[in-house]
Amino acid sequence: QLQADTYFTRPYTSQDKGTVENRIGVIRRFFPKGMDLRTVSEERITTVEQYLNFRPVRKFDYLNPIQQTLKYRSVALVT
């Protein structure tokens, strides 16, 4: 119905899953397992989304995902 792309990790390839599992762990800090997400307000979801998108990541030399994306977009626009 959503016509959204879906991606799956390769079977038995743990390096594909580490980031996903880490991100799920971070999200679970805000929304514990078993919580009915239908009861969560849009405002709360937006707050958590902003926290995740502006959180520095060691893999990106401590840039946040937004900064990392903009860095590569600016390179693509120049070339």
mmCIF file of C-alpha atoms in Angstrom:
data_model
loop_
_atom_site.group_PDB
_atom_site.id
_atom_site.type_symbol
_atom_site.label_atom_id
_atom_site.label_comp_id
_atom_site.label_asym_id
_atom_site.label_seq_id
_atom_site.Cartn_x
_atom_site.Cartn_y
_atom_site.Cartn_z
ATOM 1 C CA GLN A 1 0.000 0.000 0.000
ATOM 2 C CA LEU A 2 2.801 2.439 0.837
ATOM 3 C CA GLN A 3 4.892 1.584 -2.217
ATOM 4 C CA ALA A 4 8.003 1.931 -0.042
ATOM 5 C CA ASP A 5 11.309 0.211 -0.736
ATOM 6 C CA THR A 6 12.184 -2.568 1.689
ATOM 7 C CA TYR A 7 15.716 -3.674 2.468
ATOM 8 C CA PHE A 8 16.840 -6.849 4.219
ATOM 9 C CA THR A 9 20.214 -7.740 5.658
ATOM 10 C CA ARG A 10 22.111 -10.651 4.176
ATOM 11 C CA PRO A 11 21.528 -13.911 6.078
ATOM 12 C CA TYR A 12 24.276 -14.819 8.573
ATOM 13 C CA THR A 13 26.068 -11.519 8.070
ATOM 14 C CA SER A 14 26.358 -9.965 11.507
ATOM 15 C CA GLN A 15 28.102 -6.781 10.325
ATOM 16 C CA ASP A 16 24.927 -5.847 8.429
ATOM 17 C CA LYS A 17 22.856 -6.110 11.568
ATOM 18 C CA GLY A 18 24.981 -4.316 14.172
ATOM 19 C CA THR A 19 23.851 -0.817 13.276
ATOM 20 C CA VAL A 20 20.222 -1.883 13.022
ATOM 21 C CA GLU A 21 20.334 -3.597 16.417
ATOM 22 C CA ASN A 22 22.058 -0.588 17.960
ATOM 23 C CA ARG A 23 19.454 1.803 16.570
ATOM 24 C CA ILE A 24 16.619 -0.412 17.822
ATOM 25 C CA GLY A 25 18.236 -0.373 21.271
ATOM 26 C CA VAL A 26 18.326 3.430 21.259
ATOM 27 C CA ILE A 27 14.692 3.625 20.170
ATOM 28 C CA ARG A 28 13.708 1.163 22.922
ATOM 29 C CA ARG A 29 14.988 3.654 25.508
ATOM 30 C CA PHE A 30 12.071 5.856 24.541
ATOM 31 C CA PHE A 31 9.511 3.221 23.549
ATOM 32 C CA PRO A 32 9.926 0.012 25.589
ATOM 33 C CA LYS A 33 9.151 -3.360 24.024
ATOM 34 C CA GLY A 34 5.461 -4.159 24.311
ATOM 35 C CA MET A 35 4.418 -0.502 24.394
ATOM 36 C CA ASP A 36 1.376 0.302 22.284
ATOM 37 C CA LEU A 37 2.795 2.783 19.793
ATOM 38 C CA ARG A 38 -0.704 3.885 18.843
ATOM 39 C CA THR A 39 -0.789 5.743 22.162
ATOM 40 C CA VAL A 40 2.347 7.780 21.386
ATOM 41 C CA SER A 41 1.744 11.356 20.254
ATOM 42 C CA GLU A 42 3.137 12.716 16.993
ATOM 43 C CA GLU A 43 4.972 15.327 19.053
ATOM 44 C CA ARG A 44 6.784 12.639 21.066
ATOM 45 C CA ILE A 45 7.750 10.752 17.897
ATOM 46 C CA THR A 46 9.087 13.975 16.348
ATOM 47 C CA THR A 47 11.125 14.694 19.491
ATOM 48 C CA VAL A 48 12.728 11.231 19.429
ATOM 49 C CA GLU A 49 13.318 11.492 15.675
ATOM 50 C CA GLN A 50 15.135 14.809 16.135
ATOM 51 C CA TYR A 51 17.221 13.366 18.963
ATOM 52 C CA LEU A 52 18.336 10.476 16.754
ATOM 53 C CA ASN A 53 19.002 12.651 13.705
ATOM 54 C CA PHE A 54 21.094 15.167 15.642
ATOM 55 C CA ARG A 55 23.008 12.663 17.771
ATOM 56 C CA PRO A 56 26.764 12.568 16.960
ATOM 57 C CA VAL A 57 27.993 9.245 15.538
ATOM 58 C CA ARG A 58 31.570 8.012 15.981
ATOM 59 C CA LYS A 59 31.531 6.346 12.548
ATOM 60 C CA PHE A 60 30.895 9.785 10.988
ATOM 61 C CA ASP A 61 33.778 11.442 12.916
ATOM 62 C CA TYR A 62 31.224 12.657 15.442
ATOM 63 C CA LEU A 63 29.069 14.423 12.909
ATOM 64 C CA ASN A 64 25.371 13.761 13.237
ATOM 65 C CA PRO A 65 23.464 12.014 10.423
ATOM 66 C CA ILE A 66 22.093 15.318 9.127
ATOM 67 C CA GLN A 67 25.570 16.859 8.919
ATOM 68 C CA GLN A 68 26.948 13.723 7.254
ATOM 69 C CA THR A 69 24.194 13.758 4.634
ATOM 70 C CA LEU A 70 24.718 17.461 3.917
ATOM 71 C CA LYS A 71 28.457 16.912 3.624
ATOM 72 C CA TYR A 72 27.994 14.328 0.877
ATOM 73 C CA ARG A 73 25.231 16.264 -0.847
ATOM 74 C CA SER A 74 27.462 19.342 -1.101
ATOM 75 C CA VAL A 75 30.238 17.211 -2.633
ATOM 76 C CA ALA A 76 27.769 15.775 -5.143
ATOM 77 C CA LEU A 77 26.540 19.248 -6.079
ATOM 78 C CA VAL A 78 30.079 20.529 -6.682
ATOM 79 C CA THR A 79 31.147 17.646 -8.951
#
